[in-house]
PDB file of C-alpha atoms in Angstrom:
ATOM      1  CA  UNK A   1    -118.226  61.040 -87.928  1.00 62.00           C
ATOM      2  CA  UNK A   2    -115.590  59.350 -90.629  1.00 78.00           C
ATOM      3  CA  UNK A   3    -113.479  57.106 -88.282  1.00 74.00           C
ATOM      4  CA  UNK A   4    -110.910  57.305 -91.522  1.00 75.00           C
ATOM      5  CA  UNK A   5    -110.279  60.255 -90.864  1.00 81.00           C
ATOM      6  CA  UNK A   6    -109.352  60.205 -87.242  1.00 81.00           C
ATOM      7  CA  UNK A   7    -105.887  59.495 -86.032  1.00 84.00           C
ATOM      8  CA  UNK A   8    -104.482  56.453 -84.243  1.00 83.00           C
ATOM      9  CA  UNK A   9    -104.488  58.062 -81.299  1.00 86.00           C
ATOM     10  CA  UNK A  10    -108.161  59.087 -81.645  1.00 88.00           C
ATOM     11  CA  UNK A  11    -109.209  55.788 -82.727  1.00 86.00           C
ATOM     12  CA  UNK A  12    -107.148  54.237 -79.586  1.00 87.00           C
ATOM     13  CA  UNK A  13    -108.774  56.099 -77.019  1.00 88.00           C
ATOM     14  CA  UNK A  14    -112.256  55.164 -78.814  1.00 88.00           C
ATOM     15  CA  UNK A  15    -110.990  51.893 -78.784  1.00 85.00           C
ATOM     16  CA  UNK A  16    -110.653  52.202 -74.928  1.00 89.00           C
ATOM     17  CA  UNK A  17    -114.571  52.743 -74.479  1.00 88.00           C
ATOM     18  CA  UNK A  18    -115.414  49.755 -76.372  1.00 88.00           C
ATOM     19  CA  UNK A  19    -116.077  51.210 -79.504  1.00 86.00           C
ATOM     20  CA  UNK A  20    -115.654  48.164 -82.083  1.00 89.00           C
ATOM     21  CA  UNK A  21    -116.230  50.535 -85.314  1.00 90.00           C
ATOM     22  CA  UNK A  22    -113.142  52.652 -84.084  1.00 88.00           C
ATOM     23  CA  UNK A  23    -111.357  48.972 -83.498  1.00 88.00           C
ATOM     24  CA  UNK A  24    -112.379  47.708 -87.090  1.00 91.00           C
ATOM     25  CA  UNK A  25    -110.879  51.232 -88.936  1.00 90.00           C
ATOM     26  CA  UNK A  26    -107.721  50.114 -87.297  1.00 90.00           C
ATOM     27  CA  UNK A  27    -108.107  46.582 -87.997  1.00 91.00           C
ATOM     28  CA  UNK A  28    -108.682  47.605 -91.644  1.00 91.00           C
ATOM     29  CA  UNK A  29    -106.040  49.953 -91.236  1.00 90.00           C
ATOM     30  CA  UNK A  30    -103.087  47.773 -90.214  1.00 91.00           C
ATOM     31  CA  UNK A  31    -104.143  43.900 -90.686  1.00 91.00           C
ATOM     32  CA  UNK A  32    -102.763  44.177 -94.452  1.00 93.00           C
ATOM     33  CA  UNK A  33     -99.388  45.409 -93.392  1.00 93.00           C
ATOM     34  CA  UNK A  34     -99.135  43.351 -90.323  1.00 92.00           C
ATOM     35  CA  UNK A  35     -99.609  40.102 -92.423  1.00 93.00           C
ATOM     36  CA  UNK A  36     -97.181  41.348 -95.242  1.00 92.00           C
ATOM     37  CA  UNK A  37     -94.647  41.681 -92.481  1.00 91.00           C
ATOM     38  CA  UNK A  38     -95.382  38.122 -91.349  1.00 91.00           C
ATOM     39  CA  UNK A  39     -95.561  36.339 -94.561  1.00 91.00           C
ATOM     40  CA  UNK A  40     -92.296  38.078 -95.387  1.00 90.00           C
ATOM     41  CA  UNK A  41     -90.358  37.066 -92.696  1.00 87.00           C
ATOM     42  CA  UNK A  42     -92.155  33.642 -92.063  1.00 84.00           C
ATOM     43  CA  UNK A  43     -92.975  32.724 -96.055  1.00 85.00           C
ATOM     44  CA  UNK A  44     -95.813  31.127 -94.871  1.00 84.00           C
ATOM     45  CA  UNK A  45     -99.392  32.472 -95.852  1.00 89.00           C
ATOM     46  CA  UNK A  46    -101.931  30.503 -92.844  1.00 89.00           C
ATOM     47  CA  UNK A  47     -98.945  31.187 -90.174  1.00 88.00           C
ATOM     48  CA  UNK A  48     -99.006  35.143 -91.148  1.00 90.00           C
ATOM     49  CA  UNK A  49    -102.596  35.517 -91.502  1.00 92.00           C
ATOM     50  CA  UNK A  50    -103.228  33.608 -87.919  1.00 91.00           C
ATOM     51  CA  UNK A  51    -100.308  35.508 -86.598  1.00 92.00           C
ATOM     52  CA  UNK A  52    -101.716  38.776 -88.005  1.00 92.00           C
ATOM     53  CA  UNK A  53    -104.961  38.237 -86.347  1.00 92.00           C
ATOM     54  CA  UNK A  54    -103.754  37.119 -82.811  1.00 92.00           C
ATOM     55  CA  UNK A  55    -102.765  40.372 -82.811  1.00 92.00           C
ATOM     56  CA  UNK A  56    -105.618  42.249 -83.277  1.00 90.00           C
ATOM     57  CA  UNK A  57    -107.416  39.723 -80.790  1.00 91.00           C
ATOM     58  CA  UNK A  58    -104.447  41.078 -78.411  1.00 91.00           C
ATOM     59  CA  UNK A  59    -105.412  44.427 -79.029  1.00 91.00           C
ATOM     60  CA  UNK A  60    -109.446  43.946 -78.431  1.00 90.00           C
ATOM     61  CA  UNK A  61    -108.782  41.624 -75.364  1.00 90.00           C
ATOM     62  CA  UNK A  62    -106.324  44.812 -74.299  1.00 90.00           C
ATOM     63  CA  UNK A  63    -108.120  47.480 -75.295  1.00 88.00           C
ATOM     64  CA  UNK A  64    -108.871  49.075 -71.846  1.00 87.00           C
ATOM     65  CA  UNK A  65    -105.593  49.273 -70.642  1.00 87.00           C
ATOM     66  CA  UNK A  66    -103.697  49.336 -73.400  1.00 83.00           C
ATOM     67  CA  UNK A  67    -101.852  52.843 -73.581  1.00 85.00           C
ATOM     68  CA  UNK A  68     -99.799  53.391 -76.694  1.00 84.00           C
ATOM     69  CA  UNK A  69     -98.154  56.923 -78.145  1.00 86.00           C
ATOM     70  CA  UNK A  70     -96.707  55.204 -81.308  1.00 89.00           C
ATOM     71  CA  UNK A  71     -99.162  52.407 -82.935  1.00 87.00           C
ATOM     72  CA  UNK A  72     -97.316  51.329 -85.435  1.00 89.00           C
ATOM     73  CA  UNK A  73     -94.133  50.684 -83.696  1.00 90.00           C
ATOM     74  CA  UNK A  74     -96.305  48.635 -81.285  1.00 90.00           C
ATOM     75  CA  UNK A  75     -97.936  46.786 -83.592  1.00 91.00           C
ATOM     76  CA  UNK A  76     -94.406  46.294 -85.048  1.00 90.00           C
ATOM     77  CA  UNK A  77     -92.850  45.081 -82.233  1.00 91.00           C
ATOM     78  CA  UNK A  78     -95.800  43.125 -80.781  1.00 91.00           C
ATOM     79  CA  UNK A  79     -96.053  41.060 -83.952  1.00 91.00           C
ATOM     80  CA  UNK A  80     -92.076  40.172 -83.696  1.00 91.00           C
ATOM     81  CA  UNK A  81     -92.790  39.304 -80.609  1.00 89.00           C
ATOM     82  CA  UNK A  82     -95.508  36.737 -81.954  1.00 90.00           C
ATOM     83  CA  UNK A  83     -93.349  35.606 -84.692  1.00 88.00           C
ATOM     84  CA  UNK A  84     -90.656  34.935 -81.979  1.00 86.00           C
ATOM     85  CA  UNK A  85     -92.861  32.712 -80.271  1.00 84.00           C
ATOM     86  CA  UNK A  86     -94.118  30.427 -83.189  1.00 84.00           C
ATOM     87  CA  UNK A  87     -90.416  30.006 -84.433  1.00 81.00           C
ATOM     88  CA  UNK A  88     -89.439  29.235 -80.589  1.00 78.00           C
ATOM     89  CA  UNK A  89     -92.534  26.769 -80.602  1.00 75.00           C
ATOM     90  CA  UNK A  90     -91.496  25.573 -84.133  1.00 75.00           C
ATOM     91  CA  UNK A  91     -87.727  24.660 -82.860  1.00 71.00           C
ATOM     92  CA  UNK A  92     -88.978  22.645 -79.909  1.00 63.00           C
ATOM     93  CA  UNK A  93     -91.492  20.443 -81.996  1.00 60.00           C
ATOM     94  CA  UNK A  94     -88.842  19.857 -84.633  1.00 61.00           C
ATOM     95  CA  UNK A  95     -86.175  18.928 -81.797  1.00 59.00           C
ATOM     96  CA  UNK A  96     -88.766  16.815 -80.140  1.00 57.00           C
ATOM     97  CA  UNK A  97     -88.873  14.912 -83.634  1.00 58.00           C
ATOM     98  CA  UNK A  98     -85.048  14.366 -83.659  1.00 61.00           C
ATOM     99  CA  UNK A  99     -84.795  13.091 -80.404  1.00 56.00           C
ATOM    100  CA  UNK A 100     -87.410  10.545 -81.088  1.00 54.00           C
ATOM    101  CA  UNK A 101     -86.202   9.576 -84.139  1.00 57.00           C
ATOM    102  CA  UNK A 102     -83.002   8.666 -82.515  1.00 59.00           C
ATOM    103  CA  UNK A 103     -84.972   6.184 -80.013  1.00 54.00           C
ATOM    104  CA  UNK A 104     -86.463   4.453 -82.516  1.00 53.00           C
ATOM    105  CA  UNK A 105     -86.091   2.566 -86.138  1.00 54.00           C
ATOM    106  CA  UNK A 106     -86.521   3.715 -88.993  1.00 54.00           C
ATOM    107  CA  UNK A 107     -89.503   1.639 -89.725  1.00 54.00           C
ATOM    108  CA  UNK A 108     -90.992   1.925 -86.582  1.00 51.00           C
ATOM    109  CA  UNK A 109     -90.929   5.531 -87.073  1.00 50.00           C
ATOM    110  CA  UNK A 110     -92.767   5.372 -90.314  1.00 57.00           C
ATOM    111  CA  UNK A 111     -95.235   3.285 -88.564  1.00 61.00           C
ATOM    112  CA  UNK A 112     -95.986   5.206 -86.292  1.00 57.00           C
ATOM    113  CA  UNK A 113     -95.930   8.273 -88.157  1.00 60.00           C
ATOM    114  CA  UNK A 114     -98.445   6.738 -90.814  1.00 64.00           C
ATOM    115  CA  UNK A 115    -100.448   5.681 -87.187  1.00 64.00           C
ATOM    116  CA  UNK A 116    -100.608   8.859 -85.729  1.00 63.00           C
ATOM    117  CA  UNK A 117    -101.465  10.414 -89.131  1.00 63.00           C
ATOM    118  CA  UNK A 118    -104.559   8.486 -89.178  1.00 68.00           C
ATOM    119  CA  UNK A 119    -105.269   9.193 -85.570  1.00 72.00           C
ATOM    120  CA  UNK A 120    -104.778  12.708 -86.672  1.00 68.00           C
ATOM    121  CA  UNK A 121    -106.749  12.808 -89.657  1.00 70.00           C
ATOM    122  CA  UNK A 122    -109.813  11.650 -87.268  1.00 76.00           C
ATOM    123  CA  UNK A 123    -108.923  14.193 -84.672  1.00 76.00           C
ATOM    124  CA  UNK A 124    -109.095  16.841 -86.937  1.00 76.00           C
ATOM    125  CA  UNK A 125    -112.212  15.752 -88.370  1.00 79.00           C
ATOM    126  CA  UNK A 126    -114.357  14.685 -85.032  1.00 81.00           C
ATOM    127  CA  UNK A 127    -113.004  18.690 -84.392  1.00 81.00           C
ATOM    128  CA  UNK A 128    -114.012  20.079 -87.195  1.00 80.00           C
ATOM    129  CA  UNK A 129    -117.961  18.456 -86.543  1.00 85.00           C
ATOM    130  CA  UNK A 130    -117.865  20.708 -83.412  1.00 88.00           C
ATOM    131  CA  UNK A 131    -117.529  24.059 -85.063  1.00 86.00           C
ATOM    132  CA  UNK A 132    -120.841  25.500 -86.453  1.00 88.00           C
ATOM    133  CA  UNK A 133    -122.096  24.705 -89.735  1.00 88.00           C
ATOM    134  CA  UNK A 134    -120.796  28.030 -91.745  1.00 90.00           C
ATOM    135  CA  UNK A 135    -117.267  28.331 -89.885  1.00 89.00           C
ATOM    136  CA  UNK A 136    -116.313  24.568 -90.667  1.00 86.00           C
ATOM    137  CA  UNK A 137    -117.694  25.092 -94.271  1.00 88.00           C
ATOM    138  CA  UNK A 138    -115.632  28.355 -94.707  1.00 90.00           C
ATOM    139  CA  UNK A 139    -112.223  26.665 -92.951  1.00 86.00           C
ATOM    140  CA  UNK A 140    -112.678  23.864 -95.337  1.00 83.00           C
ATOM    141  CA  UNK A 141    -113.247  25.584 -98.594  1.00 87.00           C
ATOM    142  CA  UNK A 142    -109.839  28.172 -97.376  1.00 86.00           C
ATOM    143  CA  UNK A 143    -107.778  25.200 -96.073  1.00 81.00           C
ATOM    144  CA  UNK A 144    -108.888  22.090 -98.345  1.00 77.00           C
ATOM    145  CA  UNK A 145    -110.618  23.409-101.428  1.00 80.00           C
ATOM    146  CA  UNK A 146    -107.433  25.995-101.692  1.00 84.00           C
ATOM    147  CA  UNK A 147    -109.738  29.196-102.111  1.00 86.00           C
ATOM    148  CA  UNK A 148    -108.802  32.416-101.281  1.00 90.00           C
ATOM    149  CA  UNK A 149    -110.276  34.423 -98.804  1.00 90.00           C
ATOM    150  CA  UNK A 150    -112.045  36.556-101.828  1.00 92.00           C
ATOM    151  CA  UNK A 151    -113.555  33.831-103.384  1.00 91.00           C
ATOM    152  CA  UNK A 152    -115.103  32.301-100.294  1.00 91.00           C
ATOM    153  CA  UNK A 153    -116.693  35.760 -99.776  1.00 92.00           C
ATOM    154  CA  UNK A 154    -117.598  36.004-103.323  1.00 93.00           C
ATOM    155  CA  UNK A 155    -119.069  32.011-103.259  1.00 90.00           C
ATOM    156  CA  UNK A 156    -121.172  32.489-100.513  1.00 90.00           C
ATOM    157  CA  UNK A 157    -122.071  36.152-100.918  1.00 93.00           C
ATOM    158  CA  UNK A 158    -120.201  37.493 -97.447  1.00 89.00           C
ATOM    159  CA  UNK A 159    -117.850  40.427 -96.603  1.00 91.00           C
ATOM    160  CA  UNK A 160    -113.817  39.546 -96.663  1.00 89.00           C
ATOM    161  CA  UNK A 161    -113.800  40.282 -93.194  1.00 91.00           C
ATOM    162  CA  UNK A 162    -116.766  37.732 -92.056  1.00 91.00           C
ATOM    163  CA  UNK A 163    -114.301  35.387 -94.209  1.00 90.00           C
ATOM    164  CA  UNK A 164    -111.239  36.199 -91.723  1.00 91.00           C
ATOM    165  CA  UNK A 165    -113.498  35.977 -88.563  1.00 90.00           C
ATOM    166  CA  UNK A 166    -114.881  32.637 -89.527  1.00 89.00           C
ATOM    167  CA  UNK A 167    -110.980  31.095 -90.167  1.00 87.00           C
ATOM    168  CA  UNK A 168    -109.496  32.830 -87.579  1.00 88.00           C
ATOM    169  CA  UNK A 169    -112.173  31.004 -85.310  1.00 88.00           C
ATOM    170  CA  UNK A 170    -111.670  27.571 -86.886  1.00 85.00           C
ATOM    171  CA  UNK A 171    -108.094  27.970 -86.738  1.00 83.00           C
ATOM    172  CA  UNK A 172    -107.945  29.178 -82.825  1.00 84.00           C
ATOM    173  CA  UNK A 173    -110.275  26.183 -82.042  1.00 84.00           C
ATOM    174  CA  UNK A 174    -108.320  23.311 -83.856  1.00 79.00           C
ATOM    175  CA  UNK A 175    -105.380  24.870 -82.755  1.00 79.00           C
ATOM    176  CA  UNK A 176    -106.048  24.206 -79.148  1.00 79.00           C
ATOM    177  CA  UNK A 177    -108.083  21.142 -79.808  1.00 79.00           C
ATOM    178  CA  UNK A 178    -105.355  19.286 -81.917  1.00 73.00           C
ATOM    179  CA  UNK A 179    -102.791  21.060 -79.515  1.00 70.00           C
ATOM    180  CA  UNK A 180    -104.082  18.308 -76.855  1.00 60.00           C
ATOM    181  CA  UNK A 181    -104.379  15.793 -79.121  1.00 61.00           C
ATOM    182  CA  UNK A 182    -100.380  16.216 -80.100  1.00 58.00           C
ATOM    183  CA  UNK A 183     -99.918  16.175 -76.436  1.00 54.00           C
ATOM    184  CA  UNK A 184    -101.384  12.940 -75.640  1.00 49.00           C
ATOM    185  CA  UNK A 185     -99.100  11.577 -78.566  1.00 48.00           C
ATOM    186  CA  UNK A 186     -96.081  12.640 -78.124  1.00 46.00           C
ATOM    187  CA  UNK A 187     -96.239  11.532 -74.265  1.00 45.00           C
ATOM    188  CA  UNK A 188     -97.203   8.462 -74.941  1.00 45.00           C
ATOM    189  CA  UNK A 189     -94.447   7.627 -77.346  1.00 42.00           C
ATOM    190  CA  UNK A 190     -91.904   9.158 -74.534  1.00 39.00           C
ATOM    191  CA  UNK A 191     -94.082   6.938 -71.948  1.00 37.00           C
TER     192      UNK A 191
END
């Protein structure tokens, strides 16, 4: 059977009983759109694409119970809802910043900016040893090498999609890795 054929409806219920080729037609389906969407309203390509797939993560993690007459209205309004939250996240960093700034002098600040850059520059890299061997090599050719998604594929002879699984992994994992590591930092300058 053609899943591209089938409706979203059809694909959905599929989709309940596990079926991952019915979940990739919709991934294949909608991802595109869902990132235009983002990068439109966001103007900011890694935010889209990593907002883009947190939602189809959503969707697989949800599958079972997830019971939906209109898909694209709730893909629509579940990535708002996403791009909500990173703004809202976004505000309180920045705001965190300003109040800081006010505690301190200028040059301390810059000290201990150019400090915790360096602390965050070995962060990132002690995290990045931790991921396996082809995820940190993809993440680093997307995110420090500037390729495209279709070039890494094309470089190392792998399918787009294996490209967006590997960042969206390496992204996820520094993303709560670094998250603590921002933690620690900011209370200790507040301690």
């Amino acid at each position: 059977m053609s899943l591209n054929l089938l409706t979203d409806n059809e694909l959905l219920a599929l989709l309940r009983d596990d079926d991952e080729q019915a979940f990739r037609e919709l991934y294949d389906r909608y991802w595109y759109k869902m990132y235009v969407i983002a990068h439109r309203k966001l103007r900011r390509k890694e935010v889209a694409e990593e907002l883009a797939q947190e939602l189809f993560v959503m969707i697989w993690q949800k599958r079972e119970s997830l019971r939906v007459i209109n898909l694209q209205a709730f893909l629509g309004v579940s990535l708002k809802n996403l791009m909500i939250d990173y703004i809202r996240r976004n505000i309180q960093e920045e705001h965190y910043l300003d109040q800081l700034q006010q505690f301190f002098p200028a040059e301390t600040f810059a000290t201990m900016e150019a400090v915790q850059l360096n602390e965050l520059s070995e962060a990132i890299q002690n995290t990045l040893a931790k991921l396996p061997e082809k995820t940190r090599e993809i993440f680093i050719l997307n995110r420090f090498e500037h390729l495209t998604i279709r070039e890494i594929a094309q470089r190392l002879n792998l399918s787009e999609k294996t490209i967006e699984y590997h960042l969206s992994r390496s992204t996820t994992f520094l993303r709560q890795n670094l998250r603590d590591f921002m933690t620690v930092w900011v209370l200790f300058l507040l301690s």
